mmCIF file of C-alpha atoms in Angstrom:
data_model
loop_
_atom_site.group_PDB
_atom_site.id
_atom_site.type_symbol
_atom_site.label_atom_id
_atom_site.label_comp_id
_atom_site.label_asym_id
_atom_site.label_seq_id
_atom_site.Cartn_x
_atom_site.Cartn_y
_atom_site.Cartn_z
ATOM 1 C CA MET A 1 93.668 -36.471 -6.403
ATOM 2 C CA ILE A 2 92.251 -33.313 -7.994
ATOM 3 C CA PHE A 3 91.068 -33.696 -11.585
ATOM 4 C CA GLY A 4 89.651 -30.627 -13.325
ATOM 5 C CA ILE A 5 87.041 -30.174 -16.023
ATOM 6 C CA THR A 6 85.440 -27.190 -17.791
ATOM 7 C CA GLU A 7 81.678 -27.792 -17.824
ATOM 8 C CA ALA A 8 80.461 -24.396 -16.555
ATOM 9 C CA GLY A 9 81.554 -22.632 -19.723
ATOM 10 C CA ASP A 10 83.734 -22.973 -22.797
ATOM 11 C CA ALA A 11 87.489 -23.307 -22.288
ATOM 12 C CA SER A 12 88.161 -21.215 -25.415
ATOM 13 C CA MET A 13 86.166 -18.297 -23.976
ATOM 14 C CA ASN A 14 86.889 -18.479 -20.261
ATOM 15 C CA TYR A 15 90.589 -18.975 -19.465
ATOM 16 C CA GLU A 16 90.292 -19.392 -15.705
ATOM 17 C CA TRP A 17 91.544 -22.949 -16.185
ATOM 18 C CA GLU A 18 95.034 -21.636 -16.989
ATOM 19 C CA GLU A 19 95.458 -20.248 -13.476
ATOM 20 C CA LYS A 20 94.627 -23.638 -11.933
ATOM 21 C CA LEU A 21 96.823 -25.987 -13.973
ATOM 22 C CA ASN A 22 99.488 -26.083 -11.261
ATOM 23 C CA GLU A 23 96.896 -26.881 -8.589
ATOM 24 C CA ILE A 24 95.471 -30.033 -10.200
ATOM 25 C CA ASP A 25 96.768 -33.463 -11.182
ATOM 26 C CA GLY A 26 95.113 -33.491 -14.600
ATOM 27 C CA CYS A 27 92.110 -32.097 -16.449
ATOM 28 C CA ILE A 28 89.690 -32.230 -19.343
ATOM 29 C CA LEU A 29 89.192 -29.042 -21.350
ATOM 30 C CA ILE A 30 85.976 -28.843 -23.373
ATOM 31 C CA THR A 31 85.424 -26.436 -26.248
ATOM 32 C CA LYS A 32 83.043 -25.924 -29.140
ATOM 33 C CA ASN A 33 85.399 -23.463 -30.814
ATOM 34 C CA LEU A 34 89.019 -24.217 -31.726
ATOM 35 C CA THR A 35 90.029 -20.608 -32.235
ATOM 36 C CA GLN A 36 93.586 -19.704 -33.164
ATOM 37 C CA LYS A 37 94.009 -18.086 -29.746
ATOM 38 C CA PHE A 38 92.885 -21.271 -28.013
ATOM 39 C CA ILE A 39 95.133 -23.446 -30.190
ATOM 40 C CA LYS A 40 98.152 -21.311 -29.258
ATOM 41 C CA ARG A 41 97.269 -21.596 -25.569
ATOM 42 C CA LEU A 42 96.861 -25.366 -25.782
ATOM 43 C CA LEU A 43 100.228 -25.794 -27.463
ATOM 44 C CA MET A 44 101.846 -23.887 -24.593
ATOM 45 C CA TYR A 45 100.566 -26.640 -22.278
ATOM 46 C CA LYS A 46 100.965 -29.693 -24.512
ATOM 47 C CA ASN A 47 103.206 -31.355 -21.920
ATOM 48 C CA LYS A 48 100.654 -30.836 -19.145
ATOM 49 C CA PRO A 49 98.275 -33.712 -18.212
ATOM 50 C CA ILE A 50 95.343 -32.428 -20.310
ATOM 51 C CA ILE A 51 92.728 -34.263 -22.365
ATOM 52 C CA LEU A 52 90.966 -32.097 -24.940
ATOM 53 C CA HIS A 53 87.304 -32.573 -25.855
ATOM 54 C CA VAL A 54 86.487 -30.920 -29.176
ATOM 55 C CA SER A 55 82.709 -30.583 -29.337
ATOM 56 C CA CYS A 56 81.227 -30.284 -32.822
ATOM 57 C CA THR A 57 77.635 -31.069 -33.801
ATOM 58 C CA GLY A 58 77.674 -30.096 -37.465
ATOM 59 C CA TYR A 59 75.243 -27.215 -36.912
ATOM 60 C CA GLY A 60 77.930 -24.501 -36.951
ATOM 61 C CA LYS A 61 76.912 -21.266 -38.731
ATOM 62 C CA THR A 62 73.260 -22.313 -38.711
ATOM 63 C CA VAL A 63 70.488 -20.808 -36.603
ATOM 64 C CA LEU A 64 71.247 -23.418 -33.918
ATOM 65 C CA GLU A 65 74.917 -22.428 -33.599
ATOM 66 C CA LYS A 66 75.257 -19.069 -35.298
ATOM 67 C CA ASN A 67 78.464 -18.191 -33.411
ATOM 68 C CA LEU A 68 80.376 -21.383 -34.230
ATOM 69 C CA SER A 69 82.407 -22.712 -37.140
ATOM 70 C CA THR A 70 81.203 -25.365 -39.563
ATOM 71 C CA TYR A 71 82.248 -28.912 -38.777
ATOM 72 C CA LYS A 72 84.670 -28.937 -41.700
ATOM 73 C CA GLU A 73 86.364 -25.784 -40.374
ATOM 74 C CA THR A 74 86.555 -27.338 -36.903
ATOM 75 C CA ILE A 75 88.178 -30.482 -38.299
ATOM 76 C CA GLU A 76 90.727 -28.391 -40.212
ATOM 77 C CA ASN A 77 91.584 -26.474 -37.032
ATOM 78 C CA LEU A 78 91.965 -29.742 -35.139
ATOM 79 C CA LYS A 79 94.405 -30.929 -37.819
ATOM 80 C CA ILE A 80 96.444 -27.748 -37.274
ATOM 81 C CA LEU A 81 96.561 -28.431 -33.543
ATOM 82 C CA LEU A 82 97.620 -32.054 -34.035
ATOM 83 C CA ASN A 83 100.191 -31.184 -36.694
ATOM 84 C CA ASN A 84 101.812 -28.820 -34.196
ATOM 85 C CA GLY A 85 102.410 -31.507 -31.615
ATOM 86 C CA TRP A 86 99.185 -31.990 -29.674
ATOM 87 C CA ASP A 87 98.841 -35.662 -28.641
ATOM 88 C CA ILE A 88 96.017 -37.366 -30.552
ATOM 89 C CA ASN A 89 95.716 -39.907 -27.732
ATOM 90 C CA ARG A 90 94.639 -37.029 -25.480
ATOM 91 C CA THR A 91 91.971 -35.890 -27.925
ATOM 92 C CA VAL A 92 88.259 -36.746 -27.885
ATOM 93 C CA PHE A 93 85.808 -35.640 -30.586
ATOM 94 C CA ARG A 94 82.354 -34.888 -29.154
ATOM 95 C CA ILE A 95 79.299 -34.850 -31.420
ATOM 96 C CA ASP A 96 77.218 -33.339 -28.711
ATOM 97 C CA PRO A 97 74.271 -33.056 -28.832
ATOM 98 C CA ILE A 98 72.669 -35.069 -31.603
ATOM 99 C CA ILE A 99 69.095 -34.218 -32.554
ATOM 100 C CA PRO A 100 67.869 -37.678 -33.634
ATOM 101 C CA THR A 101 65.617 -36.688 -36.512
ATOM 102 C CA LYS A 102 66.461 -38.253 -39.876
ATOM 103 C CA LYS A 103 68.328 -35.065 -40.807
ATOM 104 C CA GLY A 104 70.116 -34.949 -37.452
ATOM 105 C CA ILE A 105 71.221 -38.588 -37.617
ATOM 106 C CA GLN A 106 72.516 -38.066 -41.144
ATOM 107 C CA LEU A 107 74.463 -35.030 -39.965
ATOM 108 C CA PHE A 108 75.961 -37.087 -37.118
ATOM 109 C CA GLU A 109 77.109 -39.662 -39.661
ATOM 110 C CA ASN A 110 78.530 -36.990 -41.976
ATOM 111 C CA VAL A 111 80.559 -35.432 -39.157
ATOM 112 C CA LEU A 112 81.984 -38.731 -37.898
ATOM 113 C CA ARG A 113 82.814 -39.984 -41.389
ATOM 114 C CA THR A 114 84.549 -36.709 -42.261
ATOM 115 C CA VAL A 115 86.633 -36.834 -39.085
ATOM 116 C CA LYS A 116 87.746 -40.391 -39.882
ATOM 117 C CA GLU A 117 88.565 -39.437 -43.482
ATOM 118 C CA GLU A 118 90.608 -36.400 -42.440
ATOM 119 C CA ILE A 119 92.092 -37.708 -39.164
ATOM 120 C CA PRO A 120 91.952 -41.527 -39.426
ATOM 121 C CA GLU A 121 94.090 -41.998 -36.274
ATOM 122 C CA LEU A 122 91.442 -40.388 -34.059
ATOM 123 C CA LYS A 123 89.643 -43.103 -32.136
ATOM 124 C CA ARG A 124 87.615 -41.601 -29.274
ATOM 125 C CA PHE A 125 84.193 -40.098 -29.931
ATOM 126 C CA ARG A 126 81.566 -39.006 -27.408
ATOM 127 C CA ILE A 127 77.917 -38.321 -28.100
ATOM 128 C CA SER A 128 74.781 -37.150 -26.335
ATOM 129 C CA VAL A 129 71.171 -36.610 -27.392
ATOM 130 C CA MET A 130 69.532 -33.200 -27.044
ATOM 131 C CA ASP A 131 67.105 -32.862 -24.142
ATOM 132 C CA ASN A 132 64.117 -30.673 -24.941
ATOM 133 C CA TYR A 133 63.860 -28.415 -21.894
ATOM 134 C CA PRO A 134 60.853 -26.052 -21.775
ATOM 135 C CA HIS A 135 63.058 -22.997 -22.305
ATOM 136 C CA ILE A 136 64.540 -24.642 -25.406
ATOM 137 C CA GLN A 137 61.042 -25.327 -26.739
ATOM 138 C CA LYS A 138 60.257 -21.617 -26.313
ATOM 139 C CA ARG A 139 63.439 -20.605 -28.147
ATOM 140 C CA PHE A 140 62.591 -22.840 -31.103
ATOM 141 C CA LYS A 141 59.020 -21.553 -31.228
ATOM 142 C CA LYS A 142 60.117 -17.916 -30.944
ATOM 143 C CA ILE A 143 62.108 -18.057 -34.192
ATOM 144 C CA GLY A 144 59.642 -20.265 -36.047
ATOM 145 C CA LEU A 145 61.422 -23.608 -35.911
ATOM 146 C CA PRO A 146 59.264 -26.763 -35.836
ATOM 147 C CA GLU A 147 58.744 -28.390 -32.454
ATOM 148 C CA LEU A 148 60.953 -31.329 -31.541
ATOM 149 C CA TYR A 149 59.901 -34.601 -29.921
ATOM 150 C CA SER A 150 56.239 -33.434 -29.996
ATOM 151 C CA ASN A 151 57.344 -31.138 -27.168
ATOM 152 C CA TYR A 152 58.309 -34.074 -24.951
ATOM 153 C CA PHE A 153 61.546 -33.854 -22.964
ATOM 154 C CA GLN A 154 63.266 -36.699 -24.816
ATOM 155 C CA ALA A 155 63.231 -38.178 -28.297
ATOM 156 C CA SER A 156 60.813 -40.993 -29.097
ATOM 157 C CA PHE A 157 61.544 -44.706 -28.917
ATOM 158 C CA SER A 158 61.735 -44.900 -32.727
ATOM 159 C CA GLU A 159 64.178 -41.961 -32.897
ATOM 160 C CA PHE A 160 66.470 -43.567 -30.319
ATOM 161 C CA LYS A 161 66.161 -46.884 -32.170
ATOM 162 C CA GLU A 162 67.219 -45.298 -35.456
ATOM 163 C CA LEU A 163 70.165 -43.573 -33.788
ATOM 164 C CA ASN A 164 71.291 -46.833 -32.146
ATOM 165 C CA GLU A 165 71.159 -48.569 -35.520
ATOM 166 C CA LYS A 166 73.329 -45.847 -37.042
ATOM 167 C CA ILE A 167 75.848 -46.102 -34.194
ATOM 168 C CA LYS A 168 76.047 -49.866 -34.697
ATOM 169 C CA GLU A 169 76.597 -49.386 -38.431
ATOM 170 C CA LEU A 170 79.388 -46.847 -37.888
ATOM 171 C CA LYS A 171 81.146 -49.083 -35.356
ATOM 172 C CA GLU A 172 81.142 -51.879 -37.939
ATOM 173 C CA ILE A 173 82.621 -49.570 -40.576
ATOM 174 C CA TYR A 174 85.231 -48.095 -38.217
ATOM 175 C CA SER A 175 86.189 -50.987 -35.988
ATOM 176 C CA ASP A 176 88.960 -49.001 -34.281
ATOM 177 C CA ILE A 177 86.716 -46.337 -32.722
ATOM 178 C CA SER A 178 84.909 -46.078 -29.412
ATOM 179 C CA ILE A 179 81.638 -44.148 -29.311
ATOM 180 C CA GLU A 180 81.119 -43.198 -25.683
ATOM 181 C CA SER A 181 78.221 -41.696 -23.772
ATOM 182 C CA CYS A 182 77.415 -40.751 -20.179
ATOM 183 C CA ALA A 183 73.905 -40.691 -18.669
ATOM 184 C CA GLU A 184 72.403 -41.865 -21.981
ATOM 185 C CA THR A 185 70.637 -45.025 -20.844
ATOM 186 C CA LYS A 186 68.721 -45.318 -24.146
ATOM 187 C CA LEU A 187 71.884 -45.697 -26.223
ATOM 188 C CA PRO A 188 72.998 -49.304 -25.584
ATOM 189 C CA GLU A 189 75.146 -49.253 -28.726
ATOM 190 C CA THR A 190 77.462 -46.722 -27.110
ATOM 191 C CA GLU A 191 80.192 -47.509 -24.632
ATOM 192 C CA ARG A 192 78.822 -46.084 -21.394
ATOM 193 C CA LEU A 193 81.694 -44.118 -19.963
ATOM 194 C CA GLY A 194 81.797 -41.004 -17.802
ATOM 195 C CA CYS A 195 83.018 -37.682 -19.187
ATOM 196 C CA VAL A 196 85.743 -38.158 -16.573
ATOM 197 C CA SER A 197 86.527 -41.863 -16.395
ATOM 198 C CA GLU A 198 89.121 -44.421 -15.402
ATOM 199 C CA ARG A 199 90.203 -44.421 -19.048
ATOM 200 C CA ASP A 200 91.174 -40.749 -18.801
ATOM 201 C CA PHE A 201 93.246 -41.416 -15.697
ATOM 202 C CA GLU A 202 95.004 -44.294 -17.454
ATOM 203 C CA ILE A 203 95.776 -42.151 -20.510
ATOM 204 C CA LEU A 204 97.327 -39.503 -18.273
ATOM 205 C CA ASP A 205 99.105 -42.125 -16.157
ATOM 206 C CA LEU A 206 97.296 -41.042 -13.002
ATOM 207 C CA HIS A 207 96.186 -43.223 -10.101
ATOM 208 C CA LEU A 208 92.495 -43.256 -9.215
ATOM 209 C CA ASP A 209 91.401 -44.346 -5.765
ATOM 210 C CA ASN A 210 88.489 -46.831 -5.770
ATOM 211 C CA LYS A 211 86.488 -44.627 -3.414
ATOM 212 C CA GLU A 212 86.294 -41.993 -6.163
ATOM 213 C CA LEU A 213 84.444 -44.168 -8.687
ATOM 214 C CA LYS A 214 80.859 -43.254 -7.781
ATOM 215 C CA GLY A 215 78.949 -40.930 -10.137
ATOM 216 C CA GLN A 216 77.793 -37.471 -9.056
ATOM 217 C CA ARG A 217 74.100 -37.755 -10.006
ATOM 218 C CA LYS A 218 71.578 -40.315 -11.243
ATOM 219 C CA ASN A 219 72.875 -42.187 -14.328
ATOM 220 C CA CYS A 220 76.115 -40.185 -14.215
ATOM 221 C CA LEU A 221 79.163 -42.378 -14.786
ATOM 222 C CA CYS A 222 81.787 -39.745 -14.010
ATOM 223 C CA VAL A 223 84.209 -40.299 -11.158
ATOM 224 C CA CYS A 224 83.792 -38.070 -8.128
ATOM 225 C CA ALA A 225 87.335 -36.816 -8.433
ATOM 226 C CA LYS A 226 86.339 -34.170 -10.974
ATOM 227 C CA LYS A 227 86.475 -30.482 -10.033
ATOM 228 C CA GLU A 228 84.983 -27.599 -11.996
ATOM 229 C CA LEU A 229 87.673 -25.183 -13.210
ATOM 230 C CA LEU A 230 85.408 -22.370 -14.419
ATOM 231 C CA THR A 231 83.127 -19.998 -12.602
ATOM 232 C CA TYR A 232 79.699 -19.786 -14.206
ATOM 233 C CA LYS A 233 79.083 -16.121 -14.966
ATOM 234 C CA TYR A 234 75.407 -15.393 -15.468
ATOM 235 C CA ASN A 235 74.314 -12.367 -17.473
ATOM 236 C CA GLN A 236 71.572 -11.302 -19.838
ATOM 237 C CA THR A 237 72.939 -13.052 -22.906
ATOM 238 C CA GLY A 238 74.948 -15.869 -21.370
ATOM 239 C CA TYR A 239 77.599 -15.330 -24.029
ATOM 240 C CA ASN A 240 80.312 -14.473 -21.524
ATOM 241 C CA HIS A 241 80.755 -18.179 -20.784
ATOM 242 C CA CYS A 242 79.471 -19.939 -23.921
ATOM 243 C CA TYR A 243 78.533 -19.325 -27.552
ATOM 244 C CA GLY A 244 74.773 -18.980 -27.164
ATOM 245 C CA CYS A 245 73.691 -22.144 -28.984
ATOM 246 C CA LEU A 246 69.918 -22.387 -29.317
ATOM 247 C CA TYR A 247 69.725 -25.854 -27.733
ATOM 248 C CA CYS A 248 71.875 -24.974 -24.691
ATOM 249 C CA TYR A 249 70.490 -26.007 -21.307
ATOM 250 C CA TRP A 250 72.005 -22.923 -19.658
ATOM 251 C CA LYS A 251 69.333 -20.287 -19.146
ATOM 252 C CA THR A 252 69.752 -16.541 -19.644
ATOM 253 C CA GLU A 253 67.502 -13.684 -18.568
ATOM 254 C CA GLN A 254 65.981 -13.735 -22.038
ATOM 255 C CA ASP A 255 64.454 -17.130 -21.230
ATOM 256 C CA PHE A 256 62.295 -15.492 -18.542
ATOM 257 C CA GLU A 257 60.827 -12.810 -20.791
#
């Protein structure tokens, strides 16, 4: 069993995955940008065993994500994709990452509520919490943004507590949704499920051998069957594989200046 995923870049920017569709049994494509070009490509392969992860934090067109669309634009583009025949059961909406300040938690709620208002049939959501790597701290400081988490790597206990309470509230409002997370041990209100999981294999009607169920790193819940479909291409800006979001854990040469 060979199951692909695009974690080394953005599937709407790097199209190496297209060349490998006939070599794999199924895959997950992850994007932060539902461009018209990407939508057209996806529709060409709507009968292939693909699950789409649409990642949208709500920070589009702000200093954190200056090269991305707003969340309302992303939702409208997702509606176009679905209205043209893409299977909603093979669609996951990722609010990833969340910055669990009061403003960030409110934005998370706004995004999820808007998705459910506009696309009520959508049921799968995935979230993560931003990790505050040293190079991210430097980026924030360089452009004058306030420090996060008092410059600790992770959010505080109270910030995680507030986010868990909001997740619980949203699950009670929208009883049909699943809010999933992987390697987020401090989010007990989420359904802990790997980015590639048994659920994905079931949706695509694929058989998963029991020996492939072990995660790939500490706290990772993904199955070992996953295979990277993109080649990470490192350069000075990093924008040849992603959209240069300020919170991104990928480093560029600028982070060493």
